[in-house]
Coordinates of C-alpha atoms and ligand atoms in Angstrom, one line a residue:
X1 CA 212.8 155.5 -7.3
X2 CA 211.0 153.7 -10.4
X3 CA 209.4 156.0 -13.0
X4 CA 206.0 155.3 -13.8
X5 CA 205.6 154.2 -17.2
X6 CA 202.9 155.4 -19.1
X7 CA 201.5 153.6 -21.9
X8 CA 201.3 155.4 -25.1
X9 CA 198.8 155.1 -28.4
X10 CA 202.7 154.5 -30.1
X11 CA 202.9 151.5 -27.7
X12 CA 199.3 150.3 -29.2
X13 CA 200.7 150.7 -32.7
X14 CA 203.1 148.2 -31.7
X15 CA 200.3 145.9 -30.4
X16 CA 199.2 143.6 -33.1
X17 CA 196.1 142.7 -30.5
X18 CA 195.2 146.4 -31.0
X19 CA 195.6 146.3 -34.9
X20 CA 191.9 145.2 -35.6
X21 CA 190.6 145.9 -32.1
X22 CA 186.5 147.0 -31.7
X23 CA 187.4 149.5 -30.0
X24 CA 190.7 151.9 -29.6
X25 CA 191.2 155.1 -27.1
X26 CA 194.4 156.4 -28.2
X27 CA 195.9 159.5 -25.9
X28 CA 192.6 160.4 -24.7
X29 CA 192.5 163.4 -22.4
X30 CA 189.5 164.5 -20.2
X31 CA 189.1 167.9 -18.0
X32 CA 186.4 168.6 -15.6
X33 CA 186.1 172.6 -15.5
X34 CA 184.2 173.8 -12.6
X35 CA 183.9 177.7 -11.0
X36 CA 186.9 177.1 -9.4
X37 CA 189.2 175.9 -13.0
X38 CA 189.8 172.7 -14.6
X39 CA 191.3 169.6 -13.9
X40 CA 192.5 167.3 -16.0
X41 CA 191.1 163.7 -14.9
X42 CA 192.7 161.5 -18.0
X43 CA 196.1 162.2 -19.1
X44 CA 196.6 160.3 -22.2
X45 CA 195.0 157.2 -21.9
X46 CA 195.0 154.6 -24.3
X47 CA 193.0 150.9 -24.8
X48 CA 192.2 148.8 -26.9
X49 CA 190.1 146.2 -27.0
X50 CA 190.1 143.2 -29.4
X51 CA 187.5 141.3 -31.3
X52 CA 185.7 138.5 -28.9
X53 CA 187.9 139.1 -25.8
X54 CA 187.3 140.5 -22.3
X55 CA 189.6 142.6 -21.4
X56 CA 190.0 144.0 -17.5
X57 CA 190.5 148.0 -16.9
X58 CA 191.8 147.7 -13.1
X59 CA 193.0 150.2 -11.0
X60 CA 192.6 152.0 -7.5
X61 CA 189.3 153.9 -6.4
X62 CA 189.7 157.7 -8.3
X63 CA 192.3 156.5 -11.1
X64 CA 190.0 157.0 -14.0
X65 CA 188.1 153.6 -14.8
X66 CA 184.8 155.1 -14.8
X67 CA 185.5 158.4 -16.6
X68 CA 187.3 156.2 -19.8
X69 CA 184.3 154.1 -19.6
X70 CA 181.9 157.2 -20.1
X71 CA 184.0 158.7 -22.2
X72 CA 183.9 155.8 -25.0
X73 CA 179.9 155.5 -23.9
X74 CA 179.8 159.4 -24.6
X75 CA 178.3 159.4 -21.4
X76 CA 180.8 161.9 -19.9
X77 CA 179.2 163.8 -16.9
X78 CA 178.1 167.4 -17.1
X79 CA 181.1 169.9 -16.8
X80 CA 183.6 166.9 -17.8
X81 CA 185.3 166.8 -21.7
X82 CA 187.5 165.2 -24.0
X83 CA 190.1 167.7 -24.6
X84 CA 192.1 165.4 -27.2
X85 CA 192.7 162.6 -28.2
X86 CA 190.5 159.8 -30.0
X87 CA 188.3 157.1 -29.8
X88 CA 186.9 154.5 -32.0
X89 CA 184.4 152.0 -32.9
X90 CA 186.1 149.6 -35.2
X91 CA 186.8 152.9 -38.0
X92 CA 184.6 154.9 -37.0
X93 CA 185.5 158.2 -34.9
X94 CA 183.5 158.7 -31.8
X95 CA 184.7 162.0 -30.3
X96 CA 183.0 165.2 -31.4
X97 CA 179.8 162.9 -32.5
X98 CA 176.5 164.6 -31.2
X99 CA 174.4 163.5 -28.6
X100 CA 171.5 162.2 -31.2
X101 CA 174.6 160.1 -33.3
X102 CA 175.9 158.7 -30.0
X103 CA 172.7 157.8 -28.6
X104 CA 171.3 155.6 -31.6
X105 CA 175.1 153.8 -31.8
X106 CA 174.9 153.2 -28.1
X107 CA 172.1 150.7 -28.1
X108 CA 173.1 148.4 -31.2
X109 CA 176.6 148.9 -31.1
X110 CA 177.3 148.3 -27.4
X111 CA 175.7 148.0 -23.7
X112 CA 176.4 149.0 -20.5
X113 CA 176.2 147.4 -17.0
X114 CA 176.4 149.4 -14.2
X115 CA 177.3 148.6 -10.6
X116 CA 174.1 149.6 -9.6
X117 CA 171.4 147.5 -11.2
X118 CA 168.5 149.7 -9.5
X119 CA 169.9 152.8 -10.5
X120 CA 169.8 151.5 -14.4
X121 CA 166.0 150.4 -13.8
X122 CA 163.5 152.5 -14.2
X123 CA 161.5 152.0 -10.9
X124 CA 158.1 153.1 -12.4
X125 CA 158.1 150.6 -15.6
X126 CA 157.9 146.8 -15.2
X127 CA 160.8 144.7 -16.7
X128 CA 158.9 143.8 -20.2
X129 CA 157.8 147.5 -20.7
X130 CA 161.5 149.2 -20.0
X131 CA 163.4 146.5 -22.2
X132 CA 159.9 147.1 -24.8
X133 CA 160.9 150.7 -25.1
X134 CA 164.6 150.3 -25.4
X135 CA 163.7 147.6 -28.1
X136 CA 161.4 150.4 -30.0
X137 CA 163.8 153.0 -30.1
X138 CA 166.4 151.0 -31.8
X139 CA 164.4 148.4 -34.1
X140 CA 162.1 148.2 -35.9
X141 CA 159.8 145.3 -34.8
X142 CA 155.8 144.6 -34.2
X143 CA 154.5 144.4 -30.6
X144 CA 154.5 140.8 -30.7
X145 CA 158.4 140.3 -32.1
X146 CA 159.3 142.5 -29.1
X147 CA 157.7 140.7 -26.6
X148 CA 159.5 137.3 -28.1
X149 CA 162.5 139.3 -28.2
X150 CA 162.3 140.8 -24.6
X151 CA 161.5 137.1 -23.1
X152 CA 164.4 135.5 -25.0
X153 CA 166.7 137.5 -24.0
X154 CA 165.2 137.3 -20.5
X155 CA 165.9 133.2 -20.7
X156 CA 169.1 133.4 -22.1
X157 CA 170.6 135.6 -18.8
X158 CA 169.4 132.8 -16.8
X159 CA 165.6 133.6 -15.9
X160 CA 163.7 130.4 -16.8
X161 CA 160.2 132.1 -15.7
X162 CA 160.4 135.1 -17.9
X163 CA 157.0 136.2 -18.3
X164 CA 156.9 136.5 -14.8
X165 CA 159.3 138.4 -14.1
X166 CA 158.8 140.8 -17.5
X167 CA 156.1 141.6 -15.6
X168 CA 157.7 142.2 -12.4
X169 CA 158.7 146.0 -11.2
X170 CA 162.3 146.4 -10.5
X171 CA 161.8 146.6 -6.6
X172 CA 160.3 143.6 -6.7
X173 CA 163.8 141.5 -7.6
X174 CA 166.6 140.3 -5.6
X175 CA 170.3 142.6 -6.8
X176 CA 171.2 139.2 -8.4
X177 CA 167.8 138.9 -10.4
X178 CA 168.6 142.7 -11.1
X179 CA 171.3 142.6 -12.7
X180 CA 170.6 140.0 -14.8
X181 CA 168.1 142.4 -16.6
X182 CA 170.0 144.8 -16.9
X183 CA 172.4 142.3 -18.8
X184 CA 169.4 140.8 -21.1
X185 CA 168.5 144.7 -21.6
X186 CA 172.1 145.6 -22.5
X187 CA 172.1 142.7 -25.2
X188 CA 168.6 143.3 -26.8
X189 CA 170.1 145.0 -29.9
X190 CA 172.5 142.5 -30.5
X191 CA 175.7 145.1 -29.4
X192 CA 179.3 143.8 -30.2
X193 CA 181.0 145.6 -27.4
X194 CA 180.2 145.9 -23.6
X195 CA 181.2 147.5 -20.6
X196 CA 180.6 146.5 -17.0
X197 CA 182.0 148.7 -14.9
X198 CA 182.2 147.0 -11.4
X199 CA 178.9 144.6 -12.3
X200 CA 178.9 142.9 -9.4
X201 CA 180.6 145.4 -6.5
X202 CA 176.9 145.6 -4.6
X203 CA 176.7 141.8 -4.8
X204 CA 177.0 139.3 -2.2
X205 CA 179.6 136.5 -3.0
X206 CA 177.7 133.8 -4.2
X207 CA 175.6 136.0 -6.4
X208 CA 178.8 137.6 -7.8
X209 CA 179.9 134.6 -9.0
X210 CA 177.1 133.4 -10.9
X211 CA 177.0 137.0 -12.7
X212 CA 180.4 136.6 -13.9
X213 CA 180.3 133.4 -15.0
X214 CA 176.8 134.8 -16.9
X215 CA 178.7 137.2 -18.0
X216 CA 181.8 135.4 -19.0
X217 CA 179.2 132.2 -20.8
X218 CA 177.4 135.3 -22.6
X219 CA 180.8 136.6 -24.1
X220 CA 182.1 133.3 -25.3
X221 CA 178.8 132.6 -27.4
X222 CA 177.6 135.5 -28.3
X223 CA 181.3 136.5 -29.4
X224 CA 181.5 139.7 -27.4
X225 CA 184.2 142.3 -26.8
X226 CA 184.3 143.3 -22.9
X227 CA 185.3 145.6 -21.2
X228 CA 185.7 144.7 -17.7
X229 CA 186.2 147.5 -15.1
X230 CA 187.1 146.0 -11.7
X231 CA 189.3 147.2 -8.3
X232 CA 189.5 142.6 -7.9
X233 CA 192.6 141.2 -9.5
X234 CA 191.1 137.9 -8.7
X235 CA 188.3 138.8 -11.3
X236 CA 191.4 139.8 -13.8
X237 CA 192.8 136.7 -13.1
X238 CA 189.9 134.5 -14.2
X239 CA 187.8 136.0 -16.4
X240 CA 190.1 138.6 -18.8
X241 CA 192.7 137.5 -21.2
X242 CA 194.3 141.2 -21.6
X243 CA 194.2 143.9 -19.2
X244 CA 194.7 147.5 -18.5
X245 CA 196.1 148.9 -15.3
X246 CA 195.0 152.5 -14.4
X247 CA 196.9 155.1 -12.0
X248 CA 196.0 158.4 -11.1
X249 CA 194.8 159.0 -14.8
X250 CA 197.1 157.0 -17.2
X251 CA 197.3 153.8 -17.6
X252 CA 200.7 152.3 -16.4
X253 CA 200.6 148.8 -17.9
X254 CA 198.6 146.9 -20.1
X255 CA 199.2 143.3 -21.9
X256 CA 198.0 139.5 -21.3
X257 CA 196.7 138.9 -18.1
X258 CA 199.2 136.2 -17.9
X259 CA 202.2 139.4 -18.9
X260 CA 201.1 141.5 -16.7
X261 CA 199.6 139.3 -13.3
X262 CA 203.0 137.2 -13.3
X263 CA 206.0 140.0 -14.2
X264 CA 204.4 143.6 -13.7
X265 CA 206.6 145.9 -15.0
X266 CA 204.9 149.1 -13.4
X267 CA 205.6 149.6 -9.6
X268 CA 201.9 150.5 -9.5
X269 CA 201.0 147.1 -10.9
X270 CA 203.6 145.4 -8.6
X271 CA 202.1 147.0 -5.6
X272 CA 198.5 146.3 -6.5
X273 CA 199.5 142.3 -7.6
X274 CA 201.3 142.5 -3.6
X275 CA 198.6 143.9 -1.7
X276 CA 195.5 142.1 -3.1
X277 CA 195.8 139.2 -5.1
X278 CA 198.9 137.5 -5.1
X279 CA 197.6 134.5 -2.9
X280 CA 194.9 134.2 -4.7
X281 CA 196.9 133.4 -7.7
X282 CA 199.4 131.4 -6.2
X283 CA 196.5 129.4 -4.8
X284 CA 194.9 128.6 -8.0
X285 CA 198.5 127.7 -9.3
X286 CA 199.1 125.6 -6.2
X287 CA 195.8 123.7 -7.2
X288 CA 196.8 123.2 -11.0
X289 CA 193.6 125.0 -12.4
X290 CA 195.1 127.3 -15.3
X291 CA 194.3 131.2 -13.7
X292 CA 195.6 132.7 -16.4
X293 CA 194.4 132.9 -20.4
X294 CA 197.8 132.7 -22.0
Ligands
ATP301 N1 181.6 164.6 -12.5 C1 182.9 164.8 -12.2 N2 183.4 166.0 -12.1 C2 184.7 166.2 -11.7 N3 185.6 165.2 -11.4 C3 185.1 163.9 -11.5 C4 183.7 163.7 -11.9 N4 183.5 162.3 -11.9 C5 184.7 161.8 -11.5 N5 185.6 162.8 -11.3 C6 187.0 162.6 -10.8 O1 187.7 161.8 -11.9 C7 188.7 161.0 -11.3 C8 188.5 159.6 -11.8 O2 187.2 159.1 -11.4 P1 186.6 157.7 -11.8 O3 185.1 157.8 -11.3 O4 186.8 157.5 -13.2 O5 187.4 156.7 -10.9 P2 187.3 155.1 -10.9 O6 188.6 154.6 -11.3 O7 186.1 154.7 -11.6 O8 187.1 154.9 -9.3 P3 186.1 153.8 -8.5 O9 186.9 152.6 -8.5 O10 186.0 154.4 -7.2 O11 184.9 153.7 -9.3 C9 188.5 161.1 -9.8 O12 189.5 162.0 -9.3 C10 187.2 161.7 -9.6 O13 187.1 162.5 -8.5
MG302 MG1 184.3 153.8 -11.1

């Protein structure tokens, strides 16, 4: 029987990827404590993520993707904690930052997309008015510069007719319209670091595919950092060019997507690679299209 490796922040010392990365978790540890005790959800994770890249967090249902996501958003559910550990925002420490220092980083230092797109929309504002007031908590700009900044962003996620649909409510677009808001909202202060944590999960297959490849144009010329939380190794495959794999609270692997998709060192990995995507990448091979970012 294998042991299962655990990747340590000493392993991302040794990373020279890590060395200037946006941002770092390095041994972060997370409890839930309820009436009943605690439970310790992270057990020393670490992750880095470098300048301009997207890089894939993977891993089964339960191991811990969403709770390091929160964590680095300091979006951590009520009765859940960081217990130890760190992580940071280029230098800059975010654990044991208040709520009011978190919240005004969080909008022009990095965005969120959610698997949900409804959930993230405020059902009772139209689309102009909800980015508008994201906008005015976090710059400084006349009514007019906002609405110019609200329908540019709008056109660049792919909506051609965007005064339309700023003044659309949020049940009134299609899951794929949806989320592309939620993506133009996400960017409006100009954030160097995102997370999408299972972006497209709700989506149907076509519509998935033209998210990520919004998402993955978006990156490349806006020069963003992602962070791309996924259960689809075929996602991995094509759009990351490092990734993370997560098991039952730690992460077991982590490297190129190349390193770690053809030679997975973890038996976790191995498995994973086996059960869902292995095809999939020997297809793409088969058909000479490059799957893998060296
Ligand atoms: N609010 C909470 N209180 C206590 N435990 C929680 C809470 N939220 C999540 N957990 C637990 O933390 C662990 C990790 O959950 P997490 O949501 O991070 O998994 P995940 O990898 O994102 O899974 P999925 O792929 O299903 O989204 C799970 O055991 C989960 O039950
Ligand atoms: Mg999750």
């Amino acid at each position: 029987m294998e042991a299962t490796l655990t990747r340590s922040a000493a392993d991302l010392d040794l990373d020279p990827a890590a060395q200037n990365a946006v941002v770092t978790v390095r041994d972060l540890r997370v409890k839930a404590a309820n009436s009943r005790g605690t439970n310790e959800l992270l057990h020393g994770v670490s992750v880095a993520v470098a300048p301009g890249t997207m890089h894939g967090l993977v891993g089964e249902t339960g191991s811990g993707k969403s709770i390091t996501a929160a964590a680095i958003m300091g979006l951590l559910p009520k009765g859940v904690t960081v217990t130890s550990g760190s992580i940071k925002l280029g230098d800059r420490e975010l654990v044991g930052l208040g709520h009011n220092e978190l919240h005004e980083l969080r909008g022009p230092a990095f965005g969120m997309i959610f698997q949900n797109p409804r959930t993230a929309l405020h059902p009772m504002y139209s689309v102009g008015k909800q980015m508008g007031r994201v906008l005015a908590e976090h710059m400084e700009l006349g009514r007019k510069e906002r609405t110019e900044r609200v329908l540019h962003y709008l056109r660049l996620v792919g909506i051609p007719d965007a005064t339309r649909i700023a003044h659309a409510f949020p049940h009134e677009l299609s899951g794929g319209l949806a989320q592309r808001v939620v993506i133009a909202t996400s960017l409006l202060c100009d954030p160097t670091f995102l997370i999408a944590d299972e972006p497209t999960t709700g989506l149907d297959a076509t519509v998935q595919r033209q998210i990520l490849e919004l998402l993955a144009r978006l990156q490349e010329d806006l020069k963003l950092s992602v962070l791309m939380i996924t259960h689809d190794l075929s996602i991995v495959a094509q759009y990351c060019a490092t990734v993370s794999v997560m098991y039952q609270g730690n992460v077991v692997e982590d490297g190129t997507v190349r390193q770690v998709l053809r030679s997975p060192s973890a038996p976790y990995s191995r498995n994973l690679l086996k059960a869902s995507r292995l095809e999939f990448v020997t297809q793409r091979e088969r058909s000479g299209l490059t799957a893998m970012s060296a």
